[in-house]
Amino acid sequence: AAHCRSSWLSSRRIRAGTPPTTVKGGTSRCTTAPAVLWDALYQMVTTLFQLYEDEEEVMVDRAFNSCSNLRLARGEGTMTRKNAGLMRNYSDTYEGRVIDIQAHIKTAEVRPGSPKFLRIYFCYDPALHKIIVGSCGEHLENHTSQKIH
């Protein structure tokens, strides 16, 4: 696909709401290998940004997933969305307004603490033409992870 070609776009396309090693609600030691993190950020400012900016692309998640080693999830599951307490994890503030950061990209690694484990939660703002990162590194608590703890 045309969107899968690597072309460098300005890093100004992403605005971080929190530092890359911050987990929403507190700080954590980021165990993700730098190469994994930088690859994910690069794919966000190139492929993912281009897909969001393409007005003809209606299924950004499918298009991204078809050409990336990462996976894009548009949001959380039904049980998480029904729980107001858990949903507070998925809202952030950017330039004085509340944003929804349910969308996230993730590696295939499922073991937190692994150097290959990464979740980047974000909001795409079409008016600003920006991807706004709300949380980077660890998995935010959801209905499934709540059962594990």
mmCIF file of C-alpha atoms in Angstrom:
data_model
loop_
_atom_site.group_PDB
_atom_site.id
_atom_site.type_symbol
_atom_site.label_atom_id
_atom_site.label_comp_id
_atom_site.label_asym_id
_atom_site.label_seq_id
_atom_site.Cartn_x
_atom_site.Cartn_y
_atom_site.Cartn_z
ATOM 1 C CA ALA A 1 0.000 0.000 0.000
ATOM 2 C CA ALA A 2 1.118 3.537 -0.681
ATOM 3 C CA HIS A 3 0.831 4.383 3.010
ATOM 4 C CA CYS A 4 3.383 1.750 3.924
ATOM 5 C CA ARG A 5 6.285 3.472 2.182
ATOM 6 C CA SER A 6 8.726 5.077 4.566
ATOM 7 C CA SER A 7 8.815 8.817 4.157
ATOM 8 C CA TRP A 8 9.980 11.078 6.955
ATOM 9 C CA LEU A 9 7.522 13.601 8.300
ATOM 10 C CA SER A 10 8.344 16.210 10.867
ATOM 11 C CA SER A 11 8.264 15.011 14.466
ATOM 12 C CA ARG A 12 6.013 18.012 15.105
ATOM 13 C CA ARG A 13 3.187 15.736 13.992
ATOM 14 C CA ILE A 14 3.240 14.164 17.474
ATOM 15 C CA ARG A 15 2.761 16.158 20.644
ATOM 16 C CA ALA A 16 3.397 14.305 23.868
ATOM 17 C CA GLY A 17 0.950 14.881 26.673
ATOM 18 C CA THR A 18 3.303 13.177 29.107
ATOM 19 C CA PRO A 19 6.969 12.135 28.955
ATOM 20 C CA PRO A 20 7.610 8.834 27.125
ATOM 21 C CA THR A 21 8.380 6.888 30.297
ATOM 22 C CA THR A 22 5.331 8.047 32.215
ATOM 23 C CA VAL A 23 2.386 5.797 32.892
ATOM 24 C CA LYS A 24 -0.885 7.672 33.376
ATOM 25 C CA GLY A 25 -1.357 8.160 37.083
ATOM 26 C CA GLY A 26 2.316 7.931 38.021
ATOM 27 C CA THR A 27 5.803 7.298 36.805
ATOM 28 C CA SER A 28 7.284 3.927 36.027
ATOM 29 C CA ARG A 29 10.608 2.608 34.872
ATOM 30 C CA CYS A 30 10.205 2.062 31.143
ATOM 31 C CA THR A 31 11.523 -1.392 30.258
ATOM 32 C CA THR A 32 10.929 -1.071 26.508
ATOM 33 C CA ALA A 33 14.092 -1.325 24.434
ATOM 34 C CA PRO A 34 14.935 2.073 22.882
ATOM 35 C CA ALA A 35 14.960 0.597 19.351
ATOM 36 C CA VAL A 36 11.396 -0.714 19.836
ATOM 37 C CA LEU A 37 10.180 2.638 21.169
ATOM 38 C CA TRP A 38 11.840 4.675 18.411
ATOM 39 C CA ASP A 39 10.513 2.330 15.718
ATOM 40 C CA ALA A 40 6.985 2.748 17.079
ATOM 41 C CA LEU A 41 7.276 6.536 17.229
ATOM 42 C CA TYR A 42 8.693 6.605 13.699
ATOM 43 C CA GLN A 43 5.768 4.517 12.420
ATOM 44 C CA MET A 44 3.391 6.918 14.144
ATOM 45 C CA VAL A 45 4.841 10.048 12.490
ATOM 46 C CA THR A 46 5.024 8.390 9.072
ATOM 47 C CA THR A 47 2.555 5.610 8.278
ATOM 48 C CA LEU A 48 -0.066 6.219 10.964
ATOM 49 C CA PHE A 49 -0.127 9.992 10.498
ATOM 50 C CA GLN A 50 -0.495 9.612 6.723
ATOM 51 C CA LEU A 51 -3.414 7.215 7.196
ATOM 52 C CA TYR A 52 -5.225 9.582 9.557
ATOM 53 C CA GLU A 53 -4.669 12.496 7.168
ATOM 54 C CA ASP A 54 -5.983 10.536 4.156
ATOM 55 C CA GLU A 55 -9.642 11.560 3.916
ATOM 56 C CA GLU A 56 -10.403 8.512 1.758
ATOM 57 C CA GLU A 57 -9.107 6.029 4.366
ATOM 58 C CA VAL A 58 -12.026 4.946 6.557
ATOM 59 C CA MET A 59 -10.441 1.954 8.304
ATOM 60 C CA VAL A 60 -7.174 3.367 9.632
ATOM 61 C CA ASP A 61 -6.668 0.427 11.984
ATOM 62 C CA ARG A 62 -6.962 -2.188 9.223
ATOM 63 C CA ALA A 63 -4.708 -0.231 6.874
ATOM 64 C CA PHE A 64 -2.055 0.279 9.566
ATOM 65 C CA ASN A 65 -2.212 -3.333 10.745
ATOM 66 C CA SER A 66 -1.784 -4.597 7.181
ATOM 67 C CA CYS A 67 1.604 -2.915 6.757
ATOM 68 C CA SER A 68 3.129 -2.705 10.233
ATOM 69 C CA ASN A 69 4.737 -5.055 12.722
ATOM 70 C CA LEU A 70 2.719 -3.152 15.357
ATOM 71 C CA ARG A 71 -1.018 -3.351 15.967
ATOM 72 C CA LEU A 72 -3.425 -0.430 16.212
ATOM 73 C CA ALA A 73 -6.414 -0.822 18.517
ATOM 74 C CA ARG A 74 -9.098 1.839 18.040
ATOM 75 C CA GLY A 75 -10.355 1.556 21.608
ATOM 76 C CA GLU A 76 -11.006 -0.555 24.636
ATOM 77 C CA GLY A 77 -13.485 -3.407 24.995
ATOM 78 C CA THR A 78 -17.133 -3.140 25.962
ATOM 79 C CA MET A 79 -16.630 -4.100 29.618
ATOM 80 C CA THR A 80 -13.902 -1.473 30.085
ATOM 81 C CA ARG A 81 -16.052 1.196 28.404
ATOM 82 C CA LYS A 82 -18.939 0.381 30.789
ATOM 83 C CA ASN A 83 -16.724 1.052 33.839
ATOM 84 C CA ALA A 84 -16.431 4.806 34.530
ATOM 85 C CA GLY A 85 -13.556 4.244 36.956
ATOM 86 C CA LEU A 86 -11.485 2.406 34.359
ATOM 87 C CA MET A 87 -12.396 4.884 31.623
ATOM 88 C CA ARG A 88 -10.750 7.676 33.631
ATOM 89 C CA ASN A 89 -7.453 5.992 32.677
ATOM 90 C CA TYR A 90 -8.217 6.773 29.049
ATOM 91 C CA SER A 91 -8.779 10.499 29.271
ATOM 92 C CA ASP A 92 -6.107 13.155 29.359
ATOM 93 C CA THR A 93 -5.890 16.911 28.965
ATOM 94 C CA TYR A 94 -4.204 18.682 26.074
ATOM 95 C CA GLU A 95 -4.179 22.455 25.646
ATOM 96 C CA GLY A 96 -6.940 22.817 28.236
ATOM 97 C CA ARG A 97 -9.379 20.286 26.827
ATOM 98 C CA VAL A 98 -10.110 16.671 27.642
ATOM 99 C CA ILE A 99 -9.021 14.112 25.038
ATOM 100 C CA ASP A 100 -9.781 10.407 24.679
ATOM 101 C CA ILE A 101 -6.660 8.225 24.523
ATOM 102 C CA GLN A 102 -8.282 4.812 24.055
ATOM 103 C CA ALA A 103 -6.606 4.330 20.674
ATOM 104 C CA HIS A 104 -3.212 2.700 21.052
ATOM 105 C CA ILE A 105 -0.485 0.961 19.169
ATOM 106 C CA LYS A 106 1.093 -2.111 20.652
ATOM 107 C CA THR A 107 3.759 -4.671 20.058
ATOM 108 C CA ALA A 108 2.938 -8.383 19.844
ATOM 109 C CA GLU A 109 4.724 -8.957 23.165
ATOM 110 C CA VAL A 110 2.225 -9.617 25.982
ATOM 111 C CA ARG A 111 4.608 -9.836 28.952
ATOM 112 C CA PRO A 112 4.947 -6.473 30.757
ATOM 113 C CA GLY A 113 8.556 -5.853 31.683
ATOM 114 C CA SER A 114 9.871 -7.393 28.475
ATOM 115 C CA PRO A 115 12.114 -5.126 26.365
ATOM 116 C CA LYS A 116 9.725 -5.757 23.454
ATOM 117 C CA PHE A 117 6.548 -4.809 25.376
ATOM 118 C CA LEU A 118 5.098 -1.414 24.418
ATOM 119 C CA ARG A 119 1.773 0.400 24.467
ATOM 120 C CA ILE A 120 1.391 3.978 23.220
ATOM 121 C CA TYR A 121 -2.022 5.485 23.941
ATOM 122 C CA PHE A 122 -2.935 8.511 21.874
ATOM 123 C CA CYS A 123 -5.532 10.770 20.350
ATOM 124 C CA TYR A 124 -5.533 11.907 16.737
ATOM 125 C CA ASP A 125 -6.824 15.481 16.455
ATOM 126 C CA PRO A 126 -7.921 16.187 12.870
ATOM 127 C CA ALA A 127 -8.382 19.907 13.549
ATOM 128 C CA LEU A 128 -4.781 20.271 14.767
ATOM 129 C CA HIS A 129 -3.395 17.605 12.399
ATOM 130 C CA LYS A 130 -1.568 16.014 15.326
ATOM 131 C CA ILE A 131 -1.209 12.709 17.086
ATOM 132 C CA ILE A 132 -1.202 13.492 20.807
ATOM 133 C CA VAL A 133 0.460 10.872 23.013
ATOM 134 C CA GLY A 134 -1.185 10.474 26.406
ATOM 135 C CA SER A 135 0.688 7.465 27.793
ATOM 136 C CA CYS A 136 3.680 5.505 26.623
ATOM 137 C CA GLY A 137 5.225 2.304 27.918
ATOM 138 C CA GLU A 138 2.998 0.195 30.141
ATOM 139 C CA HIS A 139 -0.500 -1.201 29.577
ATOM 140 C CA LEU A 140 -3.226 0.983 31.113
ATOM 141 C CA GLU A 141 -5.563 -0.888 33.435
ATOM 142 C CA ASN A 142 -8.646 -2.280 31.719
ATOM 143 C CA HIS A 143 -11.353 -4.843 32.520
ATOM 144 C CA THR A 144 -9.121 -7.811 31.669
ATOM 145 C CA SER A 145 -6.019 -6.593 33.518
ATOM 146 C CA GLN A 146 -8.188 -5.717 36.543
ATOM 147 C CA LYS A 147 -8.993 -9.438 36.912
ATOM 148 C CA ILE A 148 -5.286 -10.345 36.838
ATOM 149 C CA HIS A 149 -4.269 -8.001 39.669
#
